[in-house]
Short mmCIF file of C-alpha atoms in Angstrom, two decimals:
data_model
loop_
_atom_site.label_atom_id
_atom_site.label_comp_id
_atom_site.label_asym_id
_atom_site.label_seq_id
_atom_site.Cartn_x
_atom_site.Cartn_y
_atom_site.Cartn_z
CA MET A 215 111.50 108.58 147.23
CA PHE A 216 113.52 106.28 144.95
CA LEU A 217 110.83 104.06 143.43
CA ASP A 218 110.80 105.91 140.09
CA THR A 219 114.60 105.92 140.00
CA VAL A 220 115.02 102.21 140.71
CA LEU A 221 112.29 101.32 138.20
CA ALA A 222 114.12 103.39 135.59
CA ARG A 223 117.68 102.29 136.39
CA ASN A 224 117.38 98.83 137.92
CA PRO A 225 114.00 97.23 137.12
CA ALA A 226 115.55 93.75 137.29
CA LEU A 227 116.15 94.29 141.01
CA VAL A 228 112.48 95.12 141.57
CA ASP A 229 111.37 92.01 139.68
CA ALA A 230 113.87 89.73 141.41
CA ALA A 231 113.05 91.04 144.89
CA ALA A 232 109.32 90.57 144.32
CA GLU A 233 109.88 87.02 143.06
CA LEU A 234 112.06 86.15 146.06
CA HIS A 235 109.25 87.18 148.38
CA ARG A 236 106.56 85.45 146.30
CA ARG A 237 108.52 82.18 146.51
CA GLY A 238 109.08 82.56 150.26
CA ASP A 239 112.85 82.89 149.94
CA ILE A 240 112.77 86.15 151.91
CA PRO A 241 110.31 87.24 154.62
CA PRO A 242 108.44 90.52 154.68
CA ASP A 243 110.50 93.38 156.10
CA THR A 244 113.59 92.62 154.01
CA TYR A 245 115.95 94.96 152.23
CA VAL A 246 117.26 93.41 149.01
CA ILE A 247 120.60 94.78 147.81
CA ASP A 248 121.98 94.37 144.29
CA LEU A 249 125.53 93.33 145.14
CA ASP A 250 126.87 93.81 141.61
CA ALA A 251 125.45 97.33 141.37
CA VAL A 252 127.02 98.26 144.72
CA GLU A 253 130.41 96.98 143.57
CA SER A 254 130.08 98.90 140.31
CA ASN A 255 129.23 102.06 142.26
CA ALA A 256 132.27 101.53 144.50
CA ALA A 257 134.52 101.16 141.45
CA LEU A 258 133.13 104.37 139.92
CA LEU A 259 133.69 106.28 143.15
CA ALA A 260 137.22 104.94 143.54
CA ALA A 261 138.13 105.95 140.00
CA GLY A 262 136.57 109.40 140.38
CA ALA A 263 138.39 110.02 143.65
CA LYS A 264 141.71 108.90 142.18
CA ARG A 265 141.38 111.37 139.31
CA LEU A 266 140.94 114.21 141.82
CA GLY A 267 143.52 113.06 144.37
CA LEU A 268 140.94 112.27 147.04
CA THR A 269 140.91 109.31 149.45
CA LEU A 270 137.57 107.68 150.24
CA TRP A 271 136.65 105.84 153.44
CA PHE A 272 133.38 103.98 152.92
CA VAL A 273 130.53 104.04 155.44
CA ALA A 274 128.42 100.90 155.98
CA LYS A 275 125.58 101.86 158.32
CA GLN A 276 123.19 102.68 155.47
CA PHE A 277 123.24 99.12 154.11
CA GLY A 278 123.29 97.39 157.47
CA ARG A 279 126.94 96.26 157.47
CA HIS A 280 126.11 93.12 155.44
CA PRO A 281 129.44 91.24 155.13
CA GLU A 282 129.06 90.39 151.42
CA VAL A 283 128.33 94.02 150.62
CA VAL A 284 131.33 95.11 152.71
CA ARG A 285 133.61 92.75 150.82
CA ALA A 286 132.33 93.93 147.43
CA ILE A 287 133.02 97.57 148.34
CA ALA A 288 136.39 96.84 149.94
CA ARG A 289 137.70 95.43 146.67
CA HIS A 290 137.71 99.03 145.43
CA LEU A 291 137.62 101.14 148.60
CA PRO A 292 139.60 99.09 151.11
CA ARG A 293 139.27 101.36 154.17
CA TYR A 294 136.17 102.29 156.10
CA ALA A 295 134.93 105.09 158.34
CA ALA A 296 133.22 103.28 161.22
CA ILE A 297 130.52 105.23 162.95
CA ASP A 298 130.93 103.30 166.20
CA ALA A 299 132.90 100.50 167.85
CA GLN A 300 130.41 97.77 166.91
CA GLU A 301 130.59 98.76 163.26
CA ALA A 302 134.40 98.72 163.38
CA ARG A 303 134.28 95.14 164.70
CA LEU A 304 131.83 93.97 162.05
CA LEU A 305 133.73 95.58 159.19
CA HIS A 306 136.99 94.14 160.46
CA ALA A 307 135.40 90.69 160.58
CA ALA A 308 134.32 91.12 156.95
CA GLY A 309 137.91 91.84 155.92
CA ALA A 310 137.90 95.62 155.44
CA LEU A 311 140.66 97.87 156.79
CA PRO A 312 140.17 100.64 159.39
CA GLY A 313 140.34 104.17 158.05
CA ASN A 314 138.58 106.60 160.37
CA LEU A 315 137.17 105.48 163.73
CA GLY A 316 134.85 107.63 165.82
CA HIS A 317 133.34 109.12 162.68
CA LEU A 318 129.96 109.91 164.25
CA VAL A 319 130.14 108.13 167.62
CA GLN A 320 133.16 108.44 169.89
CA ILE A 321 135.00 105.19 170.64
CA PRO A 322 134.28 104.08 174.23
CA HIS A 323 137.47 104.29 176.27
CA ARG A 324 137.43 100.61 177.20
CA ALA A 325 137.25 99.63 173.50
CA LEU A 326 140.27 101.71 172.49
CA PRO A 327 143.03 99.11 173.12
CA GLU A 328 141.23 96.55 170.93
CA LEU A 329 140.47 98.93 168.07
CA LEU A 330 143.74 100.87 168.06
CA ALA A 331 145.62 97.58 167.84
CA ARG A 332 144.18 97.27 164.32
CA ARG A 333 146.08 100.43 163.33
CA PRO A 334 143.36 102.75 162.01
CA THR A 335 144.51 105.56 159.75
CA ALA A 336 142.84 108.12 162.02
CA VAL A 337 140.60 108.46 165.05
CA THR A 338 138.15 111.35 165.22
CA VAL A 339 137.91 113.05 168.61
CA TYR A 340 135.34 115.56 169.78
CA ASP A 341 137.08 116.91 172.87
CA LEU A 342 140.25 116.84 174.93
CA ALA A 343 139.08 114.02 177.21
CA ASN A 344 138.71 111.68 174.23
CA ALA A 345 142.01 112.84 172.74
CA ARG A 346 143.74 112.01 176.04
CA ALA A 347 142.09 108.58 176.13
CA VAL A 348 143.19 107.76 172.58
CA ALA A 349 146.70 109.01 173.25
CA GLY A 350 147.00 106.96 176.43
CA ALA A 351 145.76 103.78 174.79
CA ALA A 352 148.06 104.29 171.80
CA ALA A 353 151.08 104.98 174.03
CA ARG A 354 150.46 101.74 175.90
CA LEU A 355 150.52 99.97 172.51
CA GLY A 356 153.81 101.69 171.66
CA ARG A 357 152.17 103.81 168.96
CA VAL A 358 151.43 107.40 168.07
CA GLN A 359 147.86 107.62 166.76
CA ASP A 360 146.82 110.20 164.17
CA LEU A 361 143.79 112.23 165.26
CA LEU A 362 141.15 114.06 163.26
CA VAL A 363 139.75 116.98 165.22
CA ARG A 364 136.00 117.15 164.93
CA VAL A 365 135.15 120.85 164.67
CA GLU A 366 131.92 121.96 166.27
CA GLY A 367 129.53 122.38 163.35
CA ASP A 368 127.22 125.18 162.42
CA PRO A 369 124.15 124.78 164.71
CA GLU A 370 121.77 125.24 161.79
CA THR A 371 123.16 122.23 159.92
CA VAL A 372 124.17 119.73 162.60
CA HIS A 373 121.69 116.85 162.84
CA PRO A 374 119.97 116.34 166.22
CA GLY A 375 121.79 113.73 168.26
CA GLN A 376 125.08 114.45 166.47
CA GLU A 377 126.17 117.52 168.41
CA GLY A 378 129.74 117.92 169.60
CA GLY A 379 133.21 118.94 168.57
CA VAL A 380 135.88 121.47 169.41
CA PRO A 381 134.60 125.05 169.09
CA PRO A 382 136.72 127.01 166.57
CA ALA A 383 137.55 129.60 169.22
CA ALA A 384 138.96 126.86 171.47
CA LEU A 385 140.97 125.09 168.78
CA ALA A 386 144.34 126.69 169.55
CA GLY A 387 144.19 125.71 173.22
CA PHE A 388 143.02 122.22 172.30
CA ALA A 389 145.90 121.80 169.87
CA ARG A 390 148.50 122.94 172.40
CA ALA A 391 147.16 120.43 174.93
CA VAL A 392 147.28 117.57 172.39
CA GLU A 393 150.87 118.48 171.46
CA ARG A 394 151.87 117.51 175.01
CA LEU A 395 150.37 114.00 174.68
CA PRO A 396 153.00 111.37 173.80
CA GLY A 397 150.62 108.92 172.09
CA ALA A 398 148.79 111.12 169.59
CA ARG A 399 149.29 113.80 166.99
CA ILE A 400 146.84 116.04 165.17
CA ALA A 401 146.70 114.85 161.57
CA GLY A 402 143.67 116.73 160.29
CA VAL A 403 140.19 118.08 160.85
CA THR A 404 136.67 117.02 160.05
CA ALA A 405 133.07 118.19 160.47
CA PHE A 406 129.64 116.86 159.63
CA PRO A 407 127.74 117.40 157.45
CA CYS A 408 130.04 119.31 155.15
CA LEU A 409 127.73 118.93 152.14
CA ARG A 410 123.98 118.67 151.82
CA CYS A 411 121.79 118.08 148.80
CA ASP A 412 119.58 120.97 147.70
CA PRO A 413 115.97 120.07 148.59
CA VAL A 414 114.73 121.05 145.12
CA THR A 415 117.51 120.17 142.67
CA GLY A 416 119.23 117.49 144.74
CA ALA A 417 122.62 119.00 143.88
CA PRO A 418 125.28 118.76 146.63
CA ARG A 419 126.00 122.13 148.24
CA PRO A 420 128.55 123.12 150.91
CA THR A 421 127.24 123.79 154.39
CA PRO A 422 128.69 126.37 156.80
CA SER A 423 130.35 123.45 158.60
CA LEU A 424 132.64 122.91 155.63
CA ALA A 425 133.86 126.50 155.90
CA LEU A 426 134.41 125.98 159.64
CA ALA A 427 136.52 122.88 158.94
CA VAL A 428 138.57 124.69 156.29
CA GLY A 429 139.11 127.57 158.73
CA ALA A 430 140.12 125.17 161.48
CA ARG A 431 142.77 123.63 159.26
CA GLU A 432 144.13 127.12 158.52
CA THR A 433 144.27 127.81 162.26
CA LEU A 434 146.29 124.64 162.81
CA TYR A 435 148.63 125.52 159.96
CA GLY A 436 149.20 128.84 161.69
CA LEU A 437 150.19 126.95 164.84
CA GLY A 438 152.85 125.03 162.97
CA HIS A 439 150.99 121.82 162.10
CA ARG A 440 151.73 120.44 158.63
CA ASP A 441 150.33 117.92 156.15
CA LEU A 442 146.85 118.12 157.59
CA SER A 443 143.98 116.10 156.18
CA LEU A 444 140.49 117.47 155.74
CA SER A 445 137.76 114.84 155.74
CA ALA A 446 134.52 116.39 154.53
CA PRO A 447 131.70 113.80 154.76
CA GLY A 448 128.09 114.34 153.84
CA ALA A 449 126.30 113.66 150.52
CA THR A 450 129.51 112.18 149.12
CA CYS A 451 128.86 110.98 145.56
CA LEU A 452 130.53 111.31 142.17
CA ALA A 453 128.80 114.63 141.53
CA ALA A 454 130.17 115.99 144.82
CA LEU A 455 133.81 114.98 144.42
CA PRO A 456 134.91 117.99 142.29
CA LEU A 457 133.31 120.34 144.81
CA LEU A 458 135.18 118.65 147.66
CA ALA A 459 138.48 118.75 145.80
CA SER A 460 138.07 122.44 144.99
CA ALA A 461 137.39 123.16 148.69
CA GLY A 462 140.68 121.51 149.66
CA ALA A 463 139.31 118.26 151.07
CA THR A 464 141.66 115.29 151.11
CA HIS A 465 139.16 112.64 152.28
CA ALA A 466 135.45 111.92 151.99
CA GLU A 467 133.17 109.20 153.27
CA PRO A 468 130.59 107.82 150.80
CA GLY A 469 127.62 105.91 152.16
CA HIS A 470 124.40 106.38 150.22
CA ALA A 471 126.31 106.88 146.97
CA LEU A 472 127.34 103.22 147.17
CA THR A 473 123.67 102.27 146.80
CA GLY A 474 122.75 105.18 144.52
CA THR A 475 120.39 106.66 147.10
CA THR A 476 121.50 110.22 147.81
CA PRO A 477 118.77 112.86 147.42
CA LEU A 478 120.37 113.73 144.08
CA HIS A 479 119.61 110.24 142.79
CA ALA A 480 115.94 110.66 143.66
CA VAL A 481 115.75 113.79 141.51
CA ASP A 482 118.11 112.73 138.71
CA PRO A 483 117.99 109.03 137.70
CA GLY A 484 120.80 109.74 135.22
CA GLN A 485 123.48 109.96 137.90
CA PRO A 486 126.35 107.48 137.34
CA GLU A 487 125.67 105.45 140.49
CA THR A 488 122.93 102.83 140.11
CA THR A 489 120.18 102.58 142.72
CA ALA A 490 120.92 99.25 144.36
CA TYR A 491 118.35 98.36 147.01
CA VAL A 492 114.62 97.98 147.52
CA TYR A 493 112.50 97.25 150.56
CA VAL A 494 110.17 94.27 150.33
CA THR A 495 107.23 93.62 152.63
CA GLU A 496 103.64 92.40 152.28
CA VAL A 497 100.05 93.32 152.98
CA ALA A 498 99.30 92.19 156.55
CA HIS A 499 95.61 93.10 156.80
CA THR A 500 93.04 95.54 155.49
CA LEU A 501 91.21 98.12 157.59
CA ALA A 502 87.42 98.33 157.50
CA ASP A 503 87.66 101.46 155.35
CA GLY A 504 89.69 99.60 152.73
CA ARG A 505 93.19 100.82 153.55
CA PRO A 506 95.83 98.06 153.35
CA ALA A 507 98.39 97.78 156.15
CA LEU A 508 101.92 96.64 155.36
CA PHE A 509 104.17 94.77 157.77
CA GLY A 510 106.73 97.24 159.12
CA GLY A 511 110.13 96.97 160.72
CA GLY A 512 112.24 98.78 158.16
CA PHE A 513 110.62 102.17 157.89
CA TYR A 514 112.91 105.05 158.80
CA PRO A 515 111.57 108.39 160.09
CA ARG A 516 113.67 110.44 157.63
CA GLY A 517 113.10 108.06 154.72
CA ARG A 518 110.57 110.21 152.83
CA VAL A 519 108.74 107.11 151.64
CA ARG A 520 106.03 107.93 149.12
CA ASP A 521 104.66 104.99 147.16
CA ALA A 522 104.44 101.21 147.36
CA LEU A 523 104.31 99.02 144.26
CA LEU A 524 102.14 95.88 144.46
CA PRO A 525 103.55 93.73 141.65
CA ARG A 526 100.65 91.23 141.49
CA SER A 527 98.15 93.88 140.44
CA GLY A 528 100.68 96.45 139.20
CA VAL A 529 99.13 99.26 141.25
CA ARG A 530 101.12 101.91 143.10
CA LEU A 531 99.58 103.19 146.29
CA ARG A 532 100.50 106.23 148.32
CA VAL A 533 102.05 105.50 151.73
CA ALA A 534 100.41 107.39 154.59
CA ASP A 535 102.55 109.77 156.61
CA ALA A 536 103.58 108.54 160.05
CA PRO A 537 103.04 110.76 163.12
CA ALA A 538 105.79 111.37 165.66
CA GLU A 539 104.35 108.78 168.07
CA TYR A 540 104.35 106.09 165.36
CA ILE A 541 105.72 102.63 166.27
CA ASP A 542 106.88 100.64 163.27
CA TYR A 543 104.48 97.69 163.42
CA TYR A 544 102.54 98.47 160.23
CA ARG A 545 102.44 101.21 157.61
CA LEU A 546 99.14 102.19 156.00
CA LEU A 547 98.50 102.69 152.28
CA GLU A 548 95.74 104.62 150.57
CA VAL A 549 92.57 102.80 149.50
CA PRO A 550 93.23 100.93 146.22
CA PRO A 551 91.45 102.26 143.13
CA THR A 552 89.78 98.91 142.39
CA PRO A 553 88.58 96.02 144.58
CA GLY A 554 91.09 93.21 144.83
CA ALA A 555 94.08 95.35 143.88
CA ALA A 556 95.61 94.77 147.31
CA ARG A 557 95.08 91.43 149.04
CA VAL A 558 96.44 90.07 152.30
CA GLY A 559 99.78 88.38 151.53
CA ASP A 560 100.51 90.50 148.47
CA THR A 561 104.11 91.52 147.95
CA ALA A 562 104.89 95.23 148.27
CA VAL A 563 108.08 96.81 146.94
CA LEU A 564 109.25 100.24 148.12
CA ALA A 565 112.38 102.33 147.73
CA PHE A 566 113.23 105.12 150.13
CA ARG A 567 116.15 106.60 152.03
CA THR A 568 117.09 104.45 154.99
CA GLN A 569 119.63 103.59 157.62
CA MET A 570 119.35 99.80 157.69
CA PHE A 571 121.41 99.48 160.85
CA VAL A 572 118.65 101.08 162.96
CA THR A 573 115.92 98.75 161.65
CA ARG A 574 114.96 95.21 162.63
CA SER A 575 114.85 94.18 158.96
CA SER A 576 116.43 91.20 157.29
CA ILE A 577 119.04 92.20 154.72
CA ALA A 578 119.56 90.12 151.60
CA ALA A 579 122.33 90.68 149.09
CA LEU A 580 121.70 89.39 145.58
CA SER A 581 124.66 88.70 143.30
CA GLY A 582 124.59 87.77 139.62
CA LEU A 583 121.31 89.58 139.01
CA SER A 584 121.99 89.67 135.26
CA THR A 585 122.64 85.91 135.11
CA PRO A 586 120.11 83.06 134.91
CA THR A 587 121.01 81.95 138.45
CA PRO A 588 121.35 84.89 140.86
CA ARG A 589 122.67 84.00 144.31
CA LEU A 590 120.98 85.11 147.51
CA HIS A 591 123.09 86.03 150.57
CA LEU A 592 120.79 86.53 153.57
CA SER A 593 121.94 88.45 156.61
CA PRO A 594 122.61 86.15 159.60
CA LEU A 595 119.19 86.51 161.21
CA PRO A 596 116.99 83.68 162.50
CA LYS A 597 114.85 82.06 159.82
CA PRO A 598 111.61 80.15 160.42
CA PRO A 599 111.81 76.39 160.00
CA PRO A 600 110.61 75.03 156.62
CA GLY A 601 107.20 73.53 156.23
CA PRO A 602 104.01 73.94 158.27
CA PRO A 603 104.18 74.54 162.02
CA PRO A 604 103.86 71.46 164.24
CA ALA A 605 100.34 70.38 165.11
#
């Protein structure tokens, strides 16, 4: 999906990642992230948001919550939107500040005292039971916690496994119930996804869920609530910020824009954000019919992976589609055009849309890519001992 874009915008990353694997510095099934490009993207997004009066909470799940990447982003976007409690803990440990908790996954009730003690800007709640739990935990800490009301999204645009939220018709009753809670106040609304990229042009477009969120804020204004935020995540990138500002959003939550990997970047390599990661693996074996098999572990069902580049021979081979029952042990390529173009042990470089936090991949951040001595920051995963195995 992004191989053409990364070869056009960041060929040094492709070369460096392939060399790291060739030397044995990284194993197969490793995502390699250009740390400097990510930081540059974060700075561009921060400046663009400031011009439009928007606040950005960064999302880390796409790049696997690597602490060096978190720190690079936080220098420009200091607050995060954590999708779940574990992510909030990891981002806190890396030095970032809590913005929005419960972004996509509600905070478990037993984790609330720990996470609310860090004073997040807001906590997103999907229903009254979670609002009561947040309010109770905040009251016991002597605080009043700001809530974002997750509005039930349009059923045609909500992703499977991400259902939930307050139905618009029930919002008034929900708000009146929250008003009686001593430890919480309604500070805004949110929905997801509020934007999606057009499948042909890649351009960000509003979804019906954005209109539902805007309408929900108007309902709350009519009930006497004031100074309400509207966080409108989904396909947040520089090209989307004017659209969000014109819709009345106050906050957005960039994720893939930080690595230059929104669907828009696949279609238009000229977007300001630089594509900043590749996936590196190797040929594991060859089938009797000549198809090479790559080591898996990092393939993502919605990744739309297309081609693999084999740097030794310079060939690009089509990646076979994976059926629904696929287990990510290996991924097959098409038969090479010439004998010897794909050998066991060959490096393969790919670039596709991913969610690194759901993979079993190693994650390596590479800083100083433009210097003679780039520095490798491997994710804290077990590494094999050096040298040959014991006899």
